[in-house]
CSV table of C-alpha atoms and ligand atoms in Angstrom, one decimal:
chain,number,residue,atom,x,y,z
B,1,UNK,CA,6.4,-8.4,43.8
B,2,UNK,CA,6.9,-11.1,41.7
B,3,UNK,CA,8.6,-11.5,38.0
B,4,UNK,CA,5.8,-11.7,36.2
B,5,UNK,CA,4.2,-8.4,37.9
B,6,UNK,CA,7.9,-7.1,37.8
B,7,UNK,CA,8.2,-7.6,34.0
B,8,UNK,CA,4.6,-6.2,32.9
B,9,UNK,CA,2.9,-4.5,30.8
B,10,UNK,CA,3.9,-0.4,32.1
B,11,UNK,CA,1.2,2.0,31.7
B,12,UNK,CA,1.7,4.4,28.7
B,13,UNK,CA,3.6,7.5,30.0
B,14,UNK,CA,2.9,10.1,27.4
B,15,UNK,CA,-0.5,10.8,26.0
B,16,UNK,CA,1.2,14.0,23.5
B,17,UNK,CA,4.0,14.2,22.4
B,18,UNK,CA,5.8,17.5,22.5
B,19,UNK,CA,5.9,18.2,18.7
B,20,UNK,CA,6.8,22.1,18.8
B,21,UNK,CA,9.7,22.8,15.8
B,22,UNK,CA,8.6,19.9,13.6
B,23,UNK,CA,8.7,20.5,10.1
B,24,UNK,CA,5.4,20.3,8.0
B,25,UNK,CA,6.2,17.0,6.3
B,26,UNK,CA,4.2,13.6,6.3
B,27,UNK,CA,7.0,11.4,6.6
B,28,UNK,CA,8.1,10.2,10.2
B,29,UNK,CA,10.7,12.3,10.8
B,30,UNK,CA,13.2,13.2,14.0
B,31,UNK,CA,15.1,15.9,15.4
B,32,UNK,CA,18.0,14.6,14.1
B,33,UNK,CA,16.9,14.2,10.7
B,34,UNK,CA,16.3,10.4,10.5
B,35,UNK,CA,12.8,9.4,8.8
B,36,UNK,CA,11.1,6.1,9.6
B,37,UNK,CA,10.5,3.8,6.8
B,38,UNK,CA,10.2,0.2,8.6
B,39,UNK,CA,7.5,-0.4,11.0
B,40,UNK,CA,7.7,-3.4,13.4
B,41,UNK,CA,4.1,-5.4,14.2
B,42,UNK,CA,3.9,-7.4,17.5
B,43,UNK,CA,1.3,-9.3,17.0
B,44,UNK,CA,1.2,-10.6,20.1
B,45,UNK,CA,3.6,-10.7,23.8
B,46,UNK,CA,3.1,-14.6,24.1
B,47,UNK,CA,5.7,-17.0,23.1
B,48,UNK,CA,5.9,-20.9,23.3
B,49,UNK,CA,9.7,-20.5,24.0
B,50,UNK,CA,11.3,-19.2,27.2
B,51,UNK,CA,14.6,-18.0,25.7
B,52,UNK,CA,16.7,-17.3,28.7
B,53,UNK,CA,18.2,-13.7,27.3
B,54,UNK,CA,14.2,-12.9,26.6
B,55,UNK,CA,11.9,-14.1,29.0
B,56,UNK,CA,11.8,-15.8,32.6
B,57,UNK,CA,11.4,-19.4,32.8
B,58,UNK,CA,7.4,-18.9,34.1
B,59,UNK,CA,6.8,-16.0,31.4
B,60,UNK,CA,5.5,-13.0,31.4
B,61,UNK,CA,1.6,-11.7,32.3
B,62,UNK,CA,0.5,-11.5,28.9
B,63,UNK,CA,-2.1,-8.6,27.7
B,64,UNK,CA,-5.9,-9.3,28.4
B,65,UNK,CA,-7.6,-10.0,24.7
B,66,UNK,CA,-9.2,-6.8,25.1
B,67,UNK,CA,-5.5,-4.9,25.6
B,68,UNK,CA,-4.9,-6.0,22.3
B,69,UNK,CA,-4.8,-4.7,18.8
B,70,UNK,CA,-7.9,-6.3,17.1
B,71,UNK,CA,-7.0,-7.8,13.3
B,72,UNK,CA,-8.8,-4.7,11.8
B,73,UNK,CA,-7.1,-2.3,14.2
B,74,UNK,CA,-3.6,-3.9,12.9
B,75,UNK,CA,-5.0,-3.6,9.3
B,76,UNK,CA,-5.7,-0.1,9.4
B,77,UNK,CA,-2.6,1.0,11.4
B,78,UNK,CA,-0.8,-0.5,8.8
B,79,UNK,CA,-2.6,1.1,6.0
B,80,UNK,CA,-2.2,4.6,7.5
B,81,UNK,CA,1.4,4.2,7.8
B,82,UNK,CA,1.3,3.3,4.2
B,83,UNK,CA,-0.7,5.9,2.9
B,84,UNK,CA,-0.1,8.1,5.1
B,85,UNK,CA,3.5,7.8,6.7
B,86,UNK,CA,6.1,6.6,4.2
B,87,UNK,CA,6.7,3.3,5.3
B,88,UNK,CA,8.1,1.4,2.9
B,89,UNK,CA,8.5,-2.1,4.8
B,90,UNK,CA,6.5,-4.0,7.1
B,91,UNK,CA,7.9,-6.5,9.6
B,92,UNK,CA,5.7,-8.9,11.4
B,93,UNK,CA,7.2,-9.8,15.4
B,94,UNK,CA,6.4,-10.8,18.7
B,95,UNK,CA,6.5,-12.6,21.0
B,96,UNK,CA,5.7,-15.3,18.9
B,97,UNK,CA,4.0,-13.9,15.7
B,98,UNK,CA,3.0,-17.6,14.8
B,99,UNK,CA,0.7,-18.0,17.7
B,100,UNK,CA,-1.7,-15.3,16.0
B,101,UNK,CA,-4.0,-17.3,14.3
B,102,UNK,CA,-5.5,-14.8,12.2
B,103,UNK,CA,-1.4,-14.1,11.0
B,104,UNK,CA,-2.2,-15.2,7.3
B,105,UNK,CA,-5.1,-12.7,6.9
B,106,UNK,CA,-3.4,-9.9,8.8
B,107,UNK,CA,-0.6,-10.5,5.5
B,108,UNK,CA,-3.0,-11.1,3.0
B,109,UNK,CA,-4.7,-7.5,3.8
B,110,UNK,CA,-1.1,-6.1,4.4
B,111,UNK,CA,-0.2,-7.3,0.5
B,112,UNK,CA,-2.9,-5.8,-1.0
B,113,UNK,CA,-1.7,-2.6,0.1
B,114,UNK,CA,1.0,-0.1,-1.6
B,115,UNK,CA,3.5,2.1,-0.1
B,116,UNK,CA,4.5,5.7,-1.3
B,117,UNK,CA,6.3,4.4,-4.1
B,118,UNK,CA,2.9,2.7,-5.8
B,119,UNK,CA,4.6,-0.9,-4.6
B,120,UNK,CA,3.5,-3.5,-2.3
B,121,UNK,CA,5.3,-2.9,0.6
B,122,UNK,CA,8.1,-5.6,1.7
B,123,UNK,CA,6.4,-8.3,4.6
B,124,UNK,CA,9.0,-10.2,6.5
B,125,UNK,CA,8.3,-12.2,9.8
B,126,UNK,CA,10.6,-12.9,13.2
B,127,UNK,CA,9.8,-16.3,14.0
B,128,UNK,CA,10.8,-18.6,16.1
B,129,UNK,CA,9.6,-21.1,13.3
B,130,UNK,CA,8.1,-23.3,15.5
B,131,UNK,CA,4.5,-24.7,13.2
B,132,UNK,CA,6.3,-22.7,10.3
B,133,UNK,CA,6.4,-25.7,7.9
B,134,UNK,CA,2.8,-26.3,7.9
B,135,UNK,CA,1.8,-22.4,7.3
B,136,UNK,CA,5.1,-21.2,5.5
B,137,UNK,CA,3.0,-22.2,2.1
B,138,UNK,CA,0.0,-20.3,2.9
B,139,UNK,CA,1.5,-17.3,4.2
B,140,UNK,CA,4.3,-17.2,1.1
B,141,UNK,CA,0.5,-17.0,-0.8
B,142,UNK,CA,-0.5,-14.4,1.4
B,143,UNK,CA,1.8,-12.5,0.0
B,144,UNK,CA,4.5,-12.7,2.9
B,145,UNK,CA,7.8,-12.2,1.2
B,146,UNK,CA,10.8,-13.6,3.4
B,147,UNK,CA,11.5,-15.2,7.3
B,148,UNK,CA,14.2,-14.0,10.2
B,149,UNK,CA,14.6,-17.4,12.5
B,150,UNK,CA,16.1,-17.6,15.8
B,151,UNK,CA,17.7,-20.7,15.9
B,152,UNK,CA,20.9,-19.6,19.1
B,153,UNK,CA,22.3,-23.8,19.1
B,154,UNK,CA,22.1,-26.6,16.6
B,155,UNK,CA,22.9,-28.5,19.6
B,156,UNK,CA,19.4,-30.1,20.6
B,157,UNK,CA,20.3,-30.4,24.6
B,158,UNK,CA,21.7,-26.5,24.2
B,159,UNK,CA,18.8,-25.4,22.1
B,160,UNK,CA,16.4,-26.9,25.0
B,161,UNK,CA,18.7,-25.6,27.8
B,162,UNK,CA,18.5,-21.5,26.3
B,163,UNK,CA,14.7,-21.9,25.0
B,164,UNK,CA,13.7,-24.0,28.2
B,165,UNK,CA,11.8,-26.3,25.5
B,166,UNK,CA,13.2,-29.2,23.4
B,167,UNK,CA,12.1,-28.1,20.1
B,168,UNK,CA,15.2,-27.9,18.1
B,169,UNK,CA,13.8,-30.1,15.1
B,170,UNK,CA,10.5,-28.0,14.6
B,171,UNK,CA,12.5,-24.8,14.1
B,172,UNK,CA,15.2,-26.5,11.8
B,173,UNK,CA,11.9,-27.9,10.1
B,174,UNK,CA,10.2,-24.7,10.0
B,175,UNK,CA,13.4,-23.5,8.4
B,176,UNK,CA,14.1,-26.1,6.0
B,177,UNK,CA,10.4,-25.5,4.4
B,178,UNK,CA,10.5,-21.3,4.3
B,179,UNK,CA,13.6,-21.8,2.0
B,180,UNK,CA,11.6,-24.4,0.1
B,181,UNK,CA,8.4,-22.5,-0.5
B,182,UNK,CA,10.5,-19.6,-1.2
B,183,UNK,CA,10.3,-17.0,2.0
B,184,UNK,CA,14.0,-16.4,1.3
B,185,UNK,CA,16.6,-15.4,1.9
B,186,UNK,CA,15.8,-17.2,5.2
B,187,UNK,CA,18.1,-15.5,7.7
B,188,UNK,CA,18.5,-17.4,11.2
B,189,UNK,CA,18.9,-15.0,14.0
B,190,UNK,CA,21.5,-16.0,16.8
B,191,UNK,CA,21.7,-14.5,19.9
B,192,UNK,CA,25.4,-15.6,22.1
B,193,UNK,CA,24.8,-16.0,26.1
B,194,UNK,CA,27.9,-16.3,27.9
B,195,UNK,CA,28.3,-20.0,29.8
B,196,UNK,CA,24.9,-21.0,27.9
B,197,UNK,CA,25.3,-21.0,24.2
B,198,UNK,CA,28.7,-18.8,23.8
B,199,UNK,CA,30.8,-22.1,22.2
B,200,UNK,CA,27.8,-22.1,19.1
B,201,UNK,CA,29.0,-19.6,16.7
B,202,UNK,CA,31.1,-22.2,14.6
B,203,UNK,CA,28.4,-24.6,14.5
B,204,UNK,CA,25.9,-21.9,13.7
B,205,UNK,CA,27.5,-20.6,10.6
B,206,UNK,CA,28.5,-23.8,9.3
B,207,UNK,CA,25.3,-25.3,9.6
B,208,UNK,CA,24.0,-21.8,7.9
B,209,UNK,CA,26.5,-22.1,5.2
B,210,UNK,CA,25.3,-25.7,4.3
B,211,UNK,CA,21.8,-25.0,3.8
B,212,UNK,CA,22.1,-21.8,2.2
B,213,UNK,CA,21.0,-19.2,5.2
B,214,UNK,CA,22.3,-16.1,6.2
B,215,UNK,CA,23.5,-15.7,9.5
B,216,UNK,CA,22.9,-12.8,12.0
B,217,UNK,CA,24.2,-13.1,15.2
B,218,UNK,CA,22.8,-9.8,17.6
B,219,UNK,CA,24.6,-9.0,21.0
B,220,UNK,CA,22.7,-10.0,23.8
B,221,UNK,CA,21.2,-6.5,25.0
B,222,UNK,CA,19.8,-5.9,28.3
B,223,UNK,CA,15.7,-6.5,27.5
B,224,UNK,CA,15.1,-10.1,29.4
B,225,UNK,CA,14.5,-10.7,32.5
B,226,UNK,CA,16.1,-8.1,34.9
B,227,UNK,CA,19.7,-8.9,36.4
B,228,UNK,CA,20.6,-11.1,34.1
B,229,UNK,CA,22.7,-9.2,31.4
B,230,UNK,CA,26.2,-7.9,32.7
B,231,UNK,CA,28.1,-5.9,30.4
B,232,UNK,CA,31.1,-7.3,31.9
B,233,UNK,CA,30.0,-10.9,30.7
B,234,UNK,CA,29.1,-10.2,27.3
B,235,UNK,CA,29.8,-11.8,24.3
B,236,UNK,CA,30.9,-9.0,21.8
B,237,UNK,CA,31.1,-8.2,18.1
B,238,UNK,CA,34.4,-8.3,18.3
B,239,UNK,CA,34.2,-12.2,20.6
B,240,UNK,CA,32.2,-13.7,17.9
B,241,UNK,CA,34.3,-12.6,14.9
B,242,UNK,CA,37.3,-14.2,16.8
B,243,UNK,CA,35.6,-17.4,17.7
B,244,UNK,CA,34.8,-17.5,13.7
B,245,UNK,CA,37.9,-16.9,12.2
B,246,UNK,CA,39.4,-20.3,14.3
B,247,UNK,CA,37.3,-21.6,11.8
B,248,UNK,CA,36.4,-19.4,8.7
B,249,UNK,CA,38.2,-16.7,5.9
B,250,UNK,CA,36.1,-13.4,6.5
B,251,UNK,CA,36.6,-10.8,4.4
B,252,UNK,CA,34.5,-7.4,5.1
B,253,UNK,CA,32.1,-5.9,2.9
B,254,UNK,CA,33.0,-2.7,4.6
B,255,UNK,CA,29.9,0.1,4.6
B,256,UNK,CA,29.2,-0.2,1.0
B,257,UNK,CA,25.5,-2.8,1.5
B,258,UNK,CA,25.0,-1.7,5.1
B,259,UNK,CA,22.9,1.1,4.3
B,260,UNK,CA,20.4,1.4,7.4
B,261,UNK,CA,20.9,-2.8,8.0
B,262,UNK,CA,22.2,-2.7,11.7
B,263,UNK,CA,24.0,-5.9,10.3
B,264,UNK,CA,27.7,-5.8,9.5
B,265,UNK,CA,28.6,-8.1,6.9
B,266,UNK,CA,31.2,-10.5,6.0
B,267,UNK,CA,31.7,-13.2,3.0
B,268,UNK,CA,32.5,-16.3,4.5
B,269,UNK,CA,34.8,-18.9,3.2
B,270,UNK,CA,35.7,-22.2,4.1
B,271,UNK,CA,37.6,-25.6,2.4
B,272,UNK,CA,34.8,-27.8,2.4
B,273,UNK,CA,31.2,-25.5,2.9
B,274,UNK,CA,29.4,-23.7,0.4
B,275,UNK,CA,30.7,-19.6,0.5
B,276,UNK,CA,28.4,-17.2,2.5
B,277,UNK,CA,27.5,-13.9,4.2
B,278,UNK,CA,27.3,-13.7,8.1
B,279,UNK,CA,26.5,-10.3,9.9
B,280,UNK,CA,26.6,-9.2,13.2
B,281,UNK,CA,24.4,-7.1,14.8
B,282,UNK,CA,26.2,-5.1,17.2
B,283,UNK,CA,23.7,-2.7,19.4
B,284,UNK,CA,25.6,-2.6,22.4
B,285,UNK,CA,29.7,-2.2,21.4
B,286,UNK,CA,29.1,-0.3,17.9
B,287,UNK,CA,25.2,0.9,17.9
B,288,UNK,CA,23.8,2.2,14.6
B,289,UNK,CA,21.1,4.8,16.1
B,290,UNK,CA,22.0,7.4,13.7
B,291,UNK,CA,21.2,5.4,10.5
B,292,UNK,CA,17.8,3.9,12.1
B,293,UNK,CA,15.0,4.2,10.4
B,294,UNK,CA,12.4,2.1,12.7
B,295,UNK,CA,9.2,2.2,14.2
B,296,UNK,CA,7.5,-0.2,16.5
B,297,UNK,CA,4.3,-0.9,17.4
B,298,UNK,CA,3.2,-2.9,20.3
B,299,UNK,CA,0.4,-5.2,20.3
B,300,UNK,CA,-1.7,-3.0,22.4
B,301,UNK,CA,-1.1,-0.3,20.1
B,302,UNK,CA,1.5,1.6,21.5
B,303,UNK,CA,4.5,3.6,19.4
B,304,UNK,CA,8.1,3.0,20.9
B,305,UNK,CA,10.8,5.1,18.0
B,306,UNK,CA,13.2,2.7,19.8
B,307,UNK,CA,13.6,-0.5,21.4
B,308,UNK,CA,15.1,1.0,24.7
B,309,UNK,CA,13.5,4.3,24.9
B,310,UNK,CA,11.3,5.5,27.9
B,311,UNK,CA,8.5,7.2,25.4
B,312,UNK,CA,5.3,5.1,24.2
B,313,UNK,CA,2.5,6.7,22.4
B,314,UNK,CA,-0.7,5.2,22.6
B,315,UNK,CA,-2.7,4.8,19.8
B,316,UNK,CA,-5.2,1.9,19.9
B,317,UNK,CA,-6.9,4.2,22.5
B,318,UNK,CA,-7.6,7.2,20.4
B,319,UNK,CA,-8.7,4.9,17.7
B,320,UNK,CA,-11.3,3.6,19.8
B,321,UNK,CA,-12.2,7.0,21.0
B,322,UNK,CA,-13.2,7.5,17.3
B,323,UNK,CA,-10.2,9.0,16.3
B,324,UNK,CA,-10.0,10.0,12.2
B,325,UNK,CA,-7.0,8.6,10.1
B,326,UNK,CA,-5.4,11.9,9.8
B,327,UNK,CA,-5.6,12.5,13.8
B,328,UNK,CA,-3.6,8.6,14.1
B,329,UNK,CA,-1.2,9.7,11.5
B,330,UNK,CA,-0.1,13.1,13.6
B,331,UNK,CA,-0.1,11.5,16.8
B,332,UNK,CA,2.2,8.7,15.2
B,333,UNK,CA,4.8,11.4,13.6
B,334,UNK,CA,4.9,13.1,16.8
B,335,UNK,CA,5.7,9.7,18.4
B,336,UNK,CA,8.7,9.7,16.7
B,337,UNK,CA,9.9,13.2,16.7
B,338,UNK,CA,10.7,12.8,19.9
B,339,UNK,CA,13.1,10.0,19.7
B,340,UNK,CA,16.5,10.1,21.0
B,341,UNK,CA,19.3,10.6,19.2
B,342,UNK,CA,20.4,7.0,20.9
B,343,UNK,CA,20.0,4.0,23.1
B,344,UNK,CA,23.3,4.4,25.7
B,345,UNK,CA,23.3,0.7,26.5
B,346,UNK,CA,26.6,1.0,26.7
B,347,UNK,CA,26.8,4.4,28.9
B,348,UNK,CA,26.8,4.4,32.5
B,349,UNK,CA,23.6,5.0,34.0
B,350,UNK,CA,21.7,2.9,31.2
B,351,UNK,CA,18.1,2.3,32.9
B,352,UNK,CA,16.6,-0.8,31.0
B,353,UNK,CA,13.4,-0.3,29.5
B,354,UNK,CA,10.2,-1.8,31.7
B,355,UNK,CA,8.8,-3.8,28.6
B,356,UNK,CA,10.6,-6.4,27.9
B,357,UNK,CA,11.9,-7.5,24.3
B,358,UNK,CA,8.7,-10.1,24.2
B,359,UNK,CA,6.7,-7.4,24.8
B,360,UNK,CA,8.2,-5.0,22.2
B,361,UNK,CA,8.7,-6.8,19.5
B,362,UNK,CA,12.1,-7.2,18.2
G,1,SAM,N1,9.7,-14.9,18.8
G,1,SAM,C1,10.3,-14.4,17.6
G,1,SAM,C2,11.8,-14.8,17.6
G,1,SAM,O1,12.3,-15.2,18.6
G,1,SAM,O2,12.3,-14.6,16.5
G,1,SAM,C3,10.1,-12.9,17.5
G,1,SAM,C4,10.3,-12.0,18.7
G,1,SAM,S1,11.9,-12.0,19.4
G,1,SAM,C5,11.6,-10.8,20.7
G,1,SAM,C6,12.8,-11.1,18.1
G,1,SAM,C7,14.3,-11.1,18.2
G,1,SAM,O3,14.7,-10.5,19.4
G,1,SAM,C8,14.8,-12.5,18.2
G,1,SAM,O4,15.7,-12.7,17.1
G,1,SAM,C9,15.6,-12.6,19.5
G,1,SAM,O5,16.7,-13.4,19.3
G,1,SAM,C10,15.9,-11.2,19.8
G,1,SAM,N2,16.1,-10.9,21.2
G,1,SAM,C11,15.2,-11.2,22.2
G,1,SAM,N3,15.8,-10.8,23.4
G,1,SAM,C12,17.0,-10.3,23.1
G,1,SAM,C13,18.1,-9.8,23.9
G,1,SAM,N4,18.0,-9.6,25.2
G,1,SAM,N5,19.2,-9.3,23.2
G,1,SAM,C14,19.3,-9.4,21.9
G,1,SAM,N6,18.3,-9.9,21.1
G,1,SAM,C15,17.2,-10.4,21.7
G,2,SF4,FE1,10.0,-16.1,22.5
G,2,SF4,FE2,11.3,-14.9,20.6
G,2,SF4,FE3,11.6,-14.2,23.1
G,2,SF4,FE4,12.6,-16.6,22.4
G,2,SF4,S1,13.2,-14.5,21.7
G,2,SF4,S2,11.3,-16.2,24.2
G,2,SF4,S3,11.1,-17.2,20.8
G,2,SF4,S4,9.8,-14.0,21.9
């Protein structure tokens, strides 16, 4: 078999969920008492980038057009968890959202919705910000409120040696114009690989801390291509915090603005930049399953209530069948009473999930 077949598209492995004991409430609740407020869009599972912790260098099989989540199937999944649901905030992902065409008028429909509390709910977007600068202006008019970059090297040859592309310019580009037009805060996403980009989270922050952006940096999890994460090899919370403070005064915020953010946060203070926040996103050494409060959809219209679980309910299939709103609705809250109470990356025995995170939508 080869790595494209290898990394594909599984087939969905639960058609109903097993909802017995669930209380009679709308909202997208657990067994362990956590409610889902903020639903992740993949839009779609290609990507212009071949980021070595994400995909292999020839890709992945992407989805058949007609495997995918039409713009008015997206619309009205997103109204239903709206109205229906309790989500609160809507973020759009990938695989590269940007390649979507129709992305503008997929957040123009999104922002004339309102959540339960009679607002328009939040619309951020995971970009890779490649094309950004030419459509950050229409889709701030769309109604798209703020921008997540990953940007893993300010180092052009290291950019192109993780992403396999040399496009370090566009993405600092796309950046530069989503703070502009006013997608802010723009937050660049930073993901360390050990022996490809693990020397960059000095450079990161202090080109973050010139131009105003907050830094996340995420620990490489095991969702790329398969064999290539060892836990052994990986570049930790507690490795990056190190490498910074060569470099930088951190001071903790402590608990008090995590909330359910996975991010921890620090204030970061140097003699000659700008001060600044920088988090870290810690999933593997210091998981936050018990304050998550996420829900994913694929872009074939499947519900994963985590990134690594092993449960995916389908619903672009019922919909087609003729399914009513309130039928989508219960099949999605069942989707995520079944969630785990956590991801056990970091347990022995951890089976990585057969989507991959270009497929999921991170
Ligand atoms: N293409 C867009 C981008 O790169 O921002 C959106 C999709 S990408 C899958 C979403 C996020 O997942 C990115 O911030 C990326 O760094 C992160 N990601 C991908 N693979 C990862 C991995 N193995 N471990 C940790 N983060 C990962
Ligand atoms: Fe593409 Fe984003 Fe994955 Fe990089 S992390 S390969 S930009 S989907």
């Amino acid at each position: 078999m080869n790595s494209s077949v290898a990394l594909g598209i599984p087939t969905v492995r639960s058609a109903v969920p097993d909802v017995s004991g669930r209380p009679k409430t709308p909202l997208l609740t657990d067994r362990f008492g956590r409610i889902g407020r903020d639903l992740r869009v993949s839009l779609t599972d290609k990507c212009n980038l071949r980021c070595q912790y994400c995909m292999p260098e020839e890709g992945i099989q992407a989805l058949p057009n007609d495997r995918l989540l039409t713009d008015d199937e997206i619309v009205r999944l997103i109204g239903i968890s709206l109205d229906k649901l309790g989500i609160e905030e809507i973020r759009f992902t990938g695989g590269e959202p940007l390649l979507r065409k129709s992305l503008e008028t997929i957040v123009g429909e999104a922002a004339t919705m309102t959540n339960h509390l009679g607002e328009k709910p939040e619309l951020s977007l995971t970009t890779n910000a490649l094309g950004l600068a030419k459509r950050a202006q229409k889709l701030k008019d769309a109604g798209l409120d703020r921008v997540n970059i990953s940007i893993d090297s300010i180092d052009r040859e290291n950019y192109a040696a993780l992403t396999r592309r040399d496009r370090l310019p566009d993405a600092i580009e796309g950046a530069r114009v989503a703070q502009e037009v006013g997608l802010t805060p723009v937050k660049i996403n930073a993901v360390l690989m050990p022996g490809v980009n693990g020397d960059q989270a000095s450079p990161l922050l202090a080109f973050c801390l010139e131009h105003g952006y907050q830094l996340r940096f995420i620990e490489y999890m095991p969702l790329g291509p398969r064999g290539t994460w060892k836990r052994e090899d990986m570049i930790t919370a507690e490795d990056i915090l190190e490498m910074l403070q060569k470099d930088f005064r951190l001071t903790p915020y402590g608990d008090t603005v995590r909330g359910t953010s996975p991010a921890e946060l620090w204030r970061a203070e140097s003699d000659d930049l700008p001060a600044g926040d920088v988090g870290i996103i810690a999933s593997v050494t210091r998981p936050f399953c018990g304050n998550c409060d996420r829900t994913r959809m694929t872009a074939d219209g499947k519900i994963r209530n985590c990134l690594f679980g092993d449960s995916e309910i389908d619903l672009m299939g019922m919909m087609r069948d003729g399914a009513t709103d309130d039928e989508i609705a219960d099949r999605w809250r069942g989707a995520m009473w079944i969630k785990k109470a956590g991801h056990g990356i970091d347990d022995e025995g951890f089976l990585q999930p057969d989507r991959p995170m270009s497929a999921i939508g991170g």
